[in-house]
mmCIF file of C-alpha atoms in Angstrom:
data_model
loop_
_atom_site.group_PDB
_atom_site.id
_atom_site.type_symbol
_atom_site.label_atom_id
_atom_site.label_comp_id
_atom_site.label_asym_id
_atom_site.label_seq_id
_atom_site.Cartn_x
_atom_site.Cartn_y
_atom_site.Cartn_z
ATOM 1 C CA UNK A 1 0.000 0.000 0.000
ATOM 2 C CA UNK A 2 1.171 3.336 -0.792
ATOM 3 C CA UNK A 3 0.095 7.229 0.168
ATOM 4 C CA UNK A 4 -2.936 7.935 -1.081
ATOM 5 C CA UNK A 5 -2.112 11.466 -2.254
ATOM 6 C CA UNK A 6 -5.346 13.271 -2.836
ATOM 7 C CA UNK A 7 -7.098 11.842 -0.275
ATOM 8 C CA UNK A 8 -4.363 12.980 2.005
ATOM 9 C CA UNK A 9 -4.880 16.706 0.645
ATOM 10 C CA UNK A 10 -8.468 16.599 1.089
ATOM 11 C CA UNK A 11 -8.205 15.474 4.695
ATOM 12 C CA UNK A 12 -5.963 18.822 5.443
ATOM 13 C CA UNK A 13 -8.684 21.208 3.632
ATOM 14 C CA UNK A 14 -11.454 19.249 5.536
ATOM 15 C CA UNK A 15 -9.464 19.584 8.893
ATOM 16 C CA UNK A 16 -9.045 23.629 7.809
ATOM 17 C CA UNK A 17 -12.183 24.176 6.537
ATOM 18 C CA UNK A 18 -13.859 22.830 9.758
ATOM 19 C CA UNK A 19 -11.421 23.520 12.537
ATOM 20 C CA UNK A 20 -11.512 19.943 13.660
ATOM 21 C CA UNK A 21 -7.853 18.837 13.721
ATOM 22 C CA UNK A 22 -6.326 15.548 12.287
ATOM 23 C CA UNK A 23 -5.329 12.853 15.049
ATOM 24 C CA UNK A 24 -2.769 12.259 13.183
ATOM 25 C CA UNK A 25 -1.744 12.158 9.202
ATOM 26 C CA UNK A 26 0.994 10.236 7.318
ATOM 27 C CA UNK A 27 1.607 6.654 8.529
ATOM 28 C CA UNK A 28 4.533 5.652 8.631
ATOM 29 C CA UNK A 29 4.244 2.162 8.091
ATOM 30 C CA UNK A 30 3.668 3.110 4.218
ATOM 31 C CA UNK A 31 7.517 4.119 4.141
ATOM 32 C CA UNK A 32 6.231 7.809 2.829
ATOM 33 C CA UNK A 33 9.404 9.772 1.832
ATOM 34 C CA UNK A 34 9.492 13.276 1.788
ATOM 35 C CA UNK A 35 8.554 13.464 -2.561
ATOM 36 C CA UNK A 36 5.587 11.455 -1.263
ATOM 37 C CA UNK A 37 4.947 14.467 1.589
ATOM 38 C CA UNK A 38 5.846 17.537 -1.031
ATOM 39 C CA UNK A 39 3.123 15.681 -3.796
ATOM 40 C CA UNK A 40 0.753 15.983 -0.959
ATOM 41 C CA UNK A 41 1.027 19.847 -0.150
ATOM 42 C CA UNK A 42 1.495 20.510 -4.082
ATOM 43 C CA UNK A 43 -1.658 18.345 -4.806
ATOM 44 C CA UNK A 44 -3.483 20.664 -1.570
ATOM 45 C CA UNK A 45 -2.109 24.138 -3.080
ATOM 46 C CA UNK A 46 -3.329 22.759 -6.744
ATOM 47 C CA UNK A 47 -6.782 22.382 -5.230
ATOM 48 C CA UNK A 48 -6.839 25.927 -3.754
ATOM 49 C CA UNK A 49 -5.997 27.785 -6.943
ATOM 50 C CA UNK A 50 -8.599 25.466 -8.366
ATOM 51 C CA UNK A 51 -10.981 27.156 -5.893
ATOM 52 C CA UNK A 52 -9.821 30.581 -6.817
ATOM 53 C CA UNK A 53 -6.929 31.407 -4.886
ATOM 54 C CA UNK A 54 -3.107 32.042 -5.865
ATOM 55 C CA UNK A 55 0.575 31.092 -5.040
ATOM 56 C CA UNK A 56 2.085 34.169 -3.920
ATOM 57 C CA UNK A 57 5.256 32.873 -2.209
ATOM 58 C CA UNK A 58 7.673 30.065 -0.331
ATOM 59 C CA UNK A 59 8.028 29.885 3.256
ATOM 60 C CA UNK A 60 10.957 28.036 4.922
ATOM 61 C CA UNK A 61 10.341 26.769 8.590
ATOM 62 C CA UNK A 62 11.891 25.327 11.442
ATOM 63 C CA UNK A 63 15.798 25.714 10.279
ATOM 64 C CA UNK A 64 16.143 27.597 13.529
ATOM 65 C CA UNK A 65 17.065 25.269 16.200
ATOM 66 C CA UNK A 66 15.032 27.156 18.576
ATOM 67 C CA UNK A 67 11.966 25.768 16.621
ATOM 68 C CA UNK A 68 12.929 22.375 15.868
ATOM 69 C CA UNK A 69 13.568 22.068 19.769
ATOM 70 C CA UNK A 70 9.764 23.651 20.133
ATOM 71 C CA UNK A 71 8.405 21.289 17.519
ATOM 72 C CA UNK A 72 10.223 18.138 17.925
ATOM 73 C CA UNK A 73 11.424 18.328 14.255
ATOM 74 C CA UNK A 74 15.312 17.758 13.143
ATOM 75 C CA UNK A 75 14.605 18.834 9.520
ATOM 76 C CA UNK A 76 13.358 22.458 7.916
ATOM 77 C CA UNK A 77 10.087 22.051 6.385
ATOM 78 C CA UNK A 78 9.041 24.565 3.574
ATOM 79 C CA UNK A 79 5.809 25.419 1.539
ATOM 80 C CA UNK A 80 4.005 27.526 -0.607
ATOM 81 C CA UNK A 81 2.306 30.748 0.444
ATOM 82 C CA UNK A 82 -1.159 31.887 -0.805
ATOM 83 C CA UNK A 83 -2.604 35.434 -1.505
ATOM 84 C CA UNK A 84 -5.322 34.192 0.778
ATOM 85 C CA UNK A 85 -2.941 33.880 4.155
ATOM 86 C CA UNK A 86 -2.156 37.900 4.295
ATOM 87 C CA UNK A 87 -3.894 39.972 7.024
ATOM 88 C CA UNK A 88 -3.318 43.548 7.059
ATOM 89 C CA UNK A 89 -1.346 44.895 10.322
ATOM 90 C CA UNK A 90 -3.089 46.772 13.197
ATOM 91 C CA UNK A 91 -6.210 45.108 12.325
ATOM 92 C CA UNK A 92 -8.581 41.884 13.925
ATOM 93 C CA UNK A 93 -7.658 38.662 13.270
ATOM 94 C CA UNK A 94 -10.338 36.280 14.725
ATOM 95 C CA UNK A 95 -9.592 33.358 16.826
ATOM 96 C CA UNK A 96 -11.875 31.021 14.576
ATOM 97 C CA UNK A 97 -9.284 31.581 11.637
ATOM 98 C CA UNK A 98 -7.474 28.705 12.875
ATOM 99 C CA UNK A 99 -7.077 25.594 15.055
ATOM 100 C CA UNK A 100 -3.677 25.923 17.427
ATOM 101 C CA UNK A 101 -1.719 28.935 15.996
ATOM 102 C CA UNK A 102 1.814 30.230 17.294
ATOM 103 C CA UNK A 103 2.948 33.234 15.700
ATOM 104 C CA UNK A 104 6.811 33.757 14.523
ATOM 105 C CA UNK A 105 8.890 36.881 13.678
ATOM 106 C CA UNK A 106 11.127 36.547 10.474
ATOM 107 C CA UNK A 107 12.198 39.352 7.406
ATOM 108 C CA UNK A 108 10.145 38.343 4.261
ATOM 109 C CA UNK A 109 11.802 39.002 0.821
ATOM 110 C CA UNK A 110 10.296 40.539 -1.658
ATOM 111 C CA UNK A 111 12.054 39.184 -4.988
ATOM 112 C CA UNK A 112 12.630 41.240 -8.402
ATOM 113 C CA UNK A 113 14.069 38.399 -10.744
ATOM 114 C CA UNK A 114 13.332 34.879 -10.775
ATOM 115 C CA UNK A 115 15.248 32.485 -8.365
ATOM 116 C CA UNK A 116 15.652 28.753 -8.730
ATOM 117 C CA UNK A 117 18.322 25.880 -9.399
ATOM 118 C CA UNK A 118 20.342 23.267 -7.671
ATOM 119 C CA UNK A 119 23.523 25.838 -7.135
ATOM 120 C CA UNK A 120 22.367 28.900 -5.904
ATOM 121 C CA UNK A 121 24.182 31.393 -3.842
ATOM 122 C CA UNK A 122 23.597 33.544 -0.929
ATOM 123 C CA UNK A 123 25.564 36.313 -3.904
ATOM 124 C CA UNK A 124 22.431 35.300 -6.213
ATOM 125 C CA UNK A 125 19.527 35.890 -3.300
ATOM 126 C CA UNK A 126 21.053 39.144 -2.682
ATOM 127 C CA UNK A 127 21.280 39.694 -6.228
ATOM 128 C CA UNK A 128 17.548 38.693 -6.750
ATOM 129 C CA UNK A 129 15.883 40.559 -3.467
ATOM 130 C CA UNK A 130 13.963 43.876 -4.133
ATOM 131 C CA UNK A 131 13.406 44.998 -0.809
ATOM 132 C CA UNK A 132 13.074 42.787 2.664
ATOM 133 C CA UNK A 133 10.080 44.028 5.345
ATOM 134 C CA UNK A 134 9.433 42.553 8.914
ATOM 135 C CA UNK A 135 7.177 39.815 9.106
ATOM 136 C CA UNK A 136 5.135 37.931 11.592
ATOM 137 C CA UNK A 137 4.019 34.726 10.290
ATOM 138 C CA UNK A 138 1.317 32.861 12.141
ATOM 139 C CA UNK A 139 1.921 28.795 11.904
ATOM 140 C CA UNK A 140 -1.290 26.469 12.566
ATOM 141 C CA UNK A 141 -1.050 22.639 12.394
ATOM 142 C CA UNK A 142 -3.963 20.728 11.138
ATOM 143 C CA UNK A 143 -2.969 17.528 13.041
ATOM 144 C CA UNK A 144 -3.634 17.637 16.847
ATOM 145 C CA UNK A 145 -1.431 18.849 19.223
ATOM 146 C CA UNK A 146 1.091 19.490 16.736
ATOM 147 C CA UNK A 147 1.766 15.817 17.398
ATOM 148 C CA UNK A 148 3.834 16.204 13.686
ATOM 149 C CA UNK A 149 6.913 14.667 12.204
ATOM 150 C CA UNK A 150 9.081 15.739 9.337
ATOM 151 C CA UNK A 151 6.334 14.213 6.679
ATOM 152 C CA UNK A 152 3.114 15.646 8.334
ATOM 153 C CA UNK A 153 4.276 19.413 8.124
ATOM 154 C CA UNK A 154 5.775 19.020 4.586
ATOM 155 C CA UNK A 155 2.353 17.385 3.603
ATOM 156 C CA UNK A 156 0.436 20.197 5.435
ATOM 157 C CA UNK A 157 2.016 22.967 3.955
ATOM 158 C CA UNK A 158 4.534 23.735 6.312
ATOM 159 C CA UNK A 159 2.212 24.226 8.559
ATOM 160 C CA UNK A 160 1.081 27.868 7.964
ATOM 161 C CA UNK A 161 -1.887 29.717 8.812
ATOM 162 C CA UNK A 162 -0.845 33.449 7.941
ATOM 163 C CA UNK A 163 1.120 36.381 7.275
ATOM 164 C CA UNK A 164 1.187 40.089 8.403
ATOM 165 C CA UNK A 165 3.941 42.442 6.873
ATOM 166 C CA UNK A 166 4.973 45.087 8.423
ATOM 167 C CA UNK A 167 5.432 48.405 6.487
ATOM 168 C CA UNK A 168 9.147 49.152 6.641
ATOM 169 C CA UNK A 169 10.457 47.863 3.371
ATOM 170 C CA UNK A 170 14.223 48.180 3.733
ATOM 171 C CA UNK A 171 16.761 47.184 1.114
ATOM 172 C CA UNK A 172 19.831 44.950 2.345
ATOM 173 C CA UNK A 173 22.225 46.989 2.501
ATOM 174 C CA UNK A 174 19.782 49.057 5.113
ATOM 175 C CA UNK A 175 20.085 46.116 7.475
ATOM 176 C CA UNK A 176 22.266 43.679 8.773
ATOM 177 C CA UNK A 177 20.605 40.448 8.505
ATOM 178 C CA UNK A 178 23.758 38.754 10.359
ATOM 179 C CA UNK A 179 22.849 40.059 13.625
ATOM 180 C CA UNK A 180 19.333 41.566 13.641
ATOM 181 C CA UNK A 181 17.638 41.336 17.412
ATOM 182 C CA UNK A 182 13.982 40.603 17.089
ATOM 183 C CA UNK A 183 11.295 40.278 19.865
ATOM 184 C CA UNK A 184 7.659 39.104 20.458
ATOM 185 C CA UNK A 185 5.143 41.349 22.536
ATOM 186 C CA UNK A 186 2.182 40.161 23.982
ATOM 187 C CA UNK A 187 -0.150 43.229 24.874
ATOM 188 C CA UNK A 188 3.323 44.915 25.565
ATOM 189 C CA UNK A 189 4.848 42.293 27.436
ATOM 190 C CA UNK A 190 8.089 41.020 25.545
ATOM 191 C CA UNK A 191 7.170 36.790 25.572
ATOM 192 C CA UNK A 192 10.167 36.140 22.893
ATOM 193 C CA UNK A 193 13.149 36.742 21.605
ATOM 194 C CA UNK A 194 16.147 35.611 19.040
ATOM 195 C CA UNK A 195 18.072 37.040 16.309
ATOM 196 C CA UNK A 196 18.086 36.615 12.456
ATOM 197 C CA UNK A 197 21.648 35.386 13.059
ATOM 198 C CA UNK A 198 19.915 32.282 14.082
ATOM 199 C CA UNK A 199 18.499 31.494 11.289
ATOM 200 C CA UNK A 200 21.177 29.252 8.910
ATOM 201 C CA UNK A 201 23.649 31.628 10.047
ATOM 202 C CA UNK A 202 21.501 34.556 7.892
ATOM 203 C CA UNK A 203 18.332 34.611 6.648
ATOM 204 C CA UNK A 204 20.296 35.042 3.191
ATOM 205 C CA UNK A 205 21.832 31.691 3.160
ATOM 206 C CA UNK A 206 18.451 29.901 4.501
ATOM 207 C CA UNK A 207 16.918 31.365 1.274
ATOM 208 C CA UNK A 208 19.836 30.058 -0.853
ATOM 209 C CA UNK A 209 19.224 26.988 0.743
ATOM 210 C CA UNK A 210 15.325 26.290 -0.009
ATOM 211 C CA UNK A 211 16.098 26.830 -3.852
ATOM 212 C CA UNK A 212 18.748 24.108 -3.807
ATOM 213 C CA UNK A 213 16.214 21.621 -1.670
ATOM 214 C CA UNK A 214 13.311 22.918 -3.710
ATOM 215 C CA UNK A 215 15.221 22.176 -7.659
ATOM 216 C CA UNK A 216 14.781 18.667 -6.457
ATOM 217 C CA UNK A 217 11.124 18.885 -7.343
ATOM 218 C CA UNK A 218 11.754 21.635 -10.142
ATOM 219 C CA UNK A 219 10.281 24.064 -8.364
ATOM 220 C CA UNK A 220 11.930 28.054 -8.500
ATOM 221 C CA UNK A 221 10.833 30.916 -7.050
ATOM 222 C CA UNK A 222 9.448 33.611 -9.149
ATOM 223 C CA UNK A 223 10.024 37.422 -9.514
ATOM 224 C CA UNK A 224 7.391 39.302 -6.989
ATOM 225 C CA UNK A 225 7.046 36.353 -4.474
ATOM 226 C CA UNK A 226 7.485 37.407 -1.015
ATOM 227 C CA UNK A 227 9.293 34.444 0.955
ATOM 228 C CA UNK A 228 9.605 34.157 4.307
ATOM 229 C CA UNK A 229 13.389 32.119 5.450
ATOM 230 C CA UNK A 230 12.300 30.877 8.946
ATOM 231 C CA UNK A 231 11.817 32.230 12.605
ATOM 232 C CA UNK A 232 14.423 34.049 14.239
ATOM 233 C CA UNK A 233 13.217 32.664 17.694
ATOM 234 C CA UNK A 234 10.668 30.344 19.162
ATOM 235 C CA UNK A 235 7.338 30.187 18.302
ATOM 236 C CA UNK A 236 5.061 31.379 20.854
ATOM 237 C CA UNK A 237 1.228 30.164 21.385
ATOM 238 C CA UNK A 238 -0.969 33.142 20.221
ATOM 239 C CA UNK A 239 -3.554 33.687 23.307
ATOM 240 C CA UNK A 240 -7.195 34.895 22.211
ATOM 241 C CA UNK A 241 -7.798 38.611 23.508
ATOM 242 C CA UNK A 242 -4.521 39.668 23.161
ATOM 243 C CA UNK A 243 -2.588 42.039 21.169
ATOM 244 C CA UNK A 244 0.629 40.859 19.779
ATOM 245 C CA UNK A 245 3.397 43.051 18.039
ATOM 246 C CA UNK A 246 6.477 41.479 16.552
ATOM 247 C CA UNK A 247 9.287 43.536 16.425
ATOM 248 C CA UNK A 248 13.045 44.114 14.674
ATOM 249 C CA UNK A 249 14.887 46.752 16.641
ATOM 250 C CA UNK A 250 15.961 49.284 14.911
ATOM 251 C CA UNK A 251 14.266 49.054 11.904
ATOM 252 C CA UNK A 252 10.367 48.052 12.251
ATOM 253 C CA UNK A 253 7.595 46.661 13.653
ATOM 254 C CA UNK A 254 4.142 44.664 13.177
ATOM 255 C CA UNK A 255 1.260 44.205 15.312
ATOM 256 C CA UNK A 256 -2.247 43.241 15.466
ATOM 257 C CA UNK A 257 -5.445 42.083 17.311
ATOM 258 C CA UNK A 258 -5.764 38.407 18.313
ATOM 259 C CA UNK A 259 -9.861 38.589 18.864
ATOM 260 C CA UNK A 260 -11.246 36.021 21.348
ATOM 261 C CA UNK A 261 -13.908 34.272 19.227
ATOM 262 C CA UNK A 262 -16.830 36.089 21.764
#
């Protein structure tokens, strides 16, 4: 017996749709491999633009080890990112939007030339980037608990749930992605914090990185994509009624309104 692909990808858009998580996902005793995982998310994606929505990006997650420690997870997981999974900052984002969400604080890219191939270069991602903002990106599992290995989150998207750019677009040479300090506010209250150092070294080389793991299944990323490269610290569980600001010092911040569901 082998993964049943779309049945696997209808499962995660039922468990989504309904807000009724998964008790679990991928067995293991099929000997999936991680193609078998990535056919999965591509096969959920497909049926989303089929329903009328649109691939605007790549994320890259848990490549900090600050969030494979939270998670569980020894490998980065990555996935696409639809127009559907931006909020605008300083706005309401309803609790009933999702199932167990953390929220994250990364730079997104914004590219200006296509990006893609088995070799490429932390000299051709700066060479490609427009302009990076701060992001926060909120992650949701559909399986319960986040009880997930390697498989389940590449199958499930990489786990996201949404996206909320700040508006401080900055070029690189404005910032210093080697040693950026970002922290986490809860309703003022700093809850987390890491540095963009943590990610692969620099958020530059984790980018470089996806496009070689990515080539395997011919997939590049495409000029006007934003991409996110991973958290520079740990997750942190988002807490209904509470209003959460993510925040790179020195150059910008993000923030909005986690609304309790009454």
């Amino acid at each position: 017996m082998t993964l049943n692909i779309a049945e696997t990808a209808q499962k995660l858009i039922d468990a989504r749709t309904l807000r009724q998580p998964l008790d679990s996902l991928i067995d293991e005793s099929l000997n999936p491999t991680t193609a078998d995982a990535f056919a999965v998310q591509q096969e959920l994606v497909r049926r989303n633009v089929a329903a009328g929505d649109a691939v605007a990006g790549f994320k890259l997650g848990n490549i900090a080890k600050a969030m494979q420690d939270k998670f569980g997870v020894d490998e980065p997981d990555y996935g696409y990112i639809l127009a559907s999974q931006f909020y605008p900052e300083n706005l309401r984002i309803k609790e009933t939007e999702f199932i167990e969400p953390f929220i994250e604080l990364e730079p997104g890219f914004v590219l200006k030339k296509d990006l893609g191939g088995p070799h490429v270069t932390a000299a051709e991602v700066m060479a490609a980037t427009d302009f990076v903002v701060p992001a926060l990106e909120i992650i949701d599992s559909r399986i319960k608990n986040w009880n997930i290995g390697l498989f389940d989150t590449l199958a499930d998207n990489g786990s996201i749930g949404g996206i909320i750019i700040g508006g401080q677009p900055r070029k690189l040479s404005e910032v210093n992605l080697a040693n950026q300090p970002g922290v986490i506010e809860f309703d003022g209250k700093e809850v987390a914090r890491g540095n963009t150092n943590e990610v692969y070294g620099n958020p530059i080389s984790a980018i470089a990185w996806l496009c070689r793991r990515i080539a395997e299944y011919d997939v590049t990323l495409k000029a006007g994509q934003f991409i996110l490269p991973g958290s520079c610290l740990a997750a942190e569980k988002m807490i209904p009624g509470t209003s959460i600001t993510g925040r790179f010092e020195g150059w910008g911040e993000i923030s909005f309104e986690y609304a309790a569901a009454n």
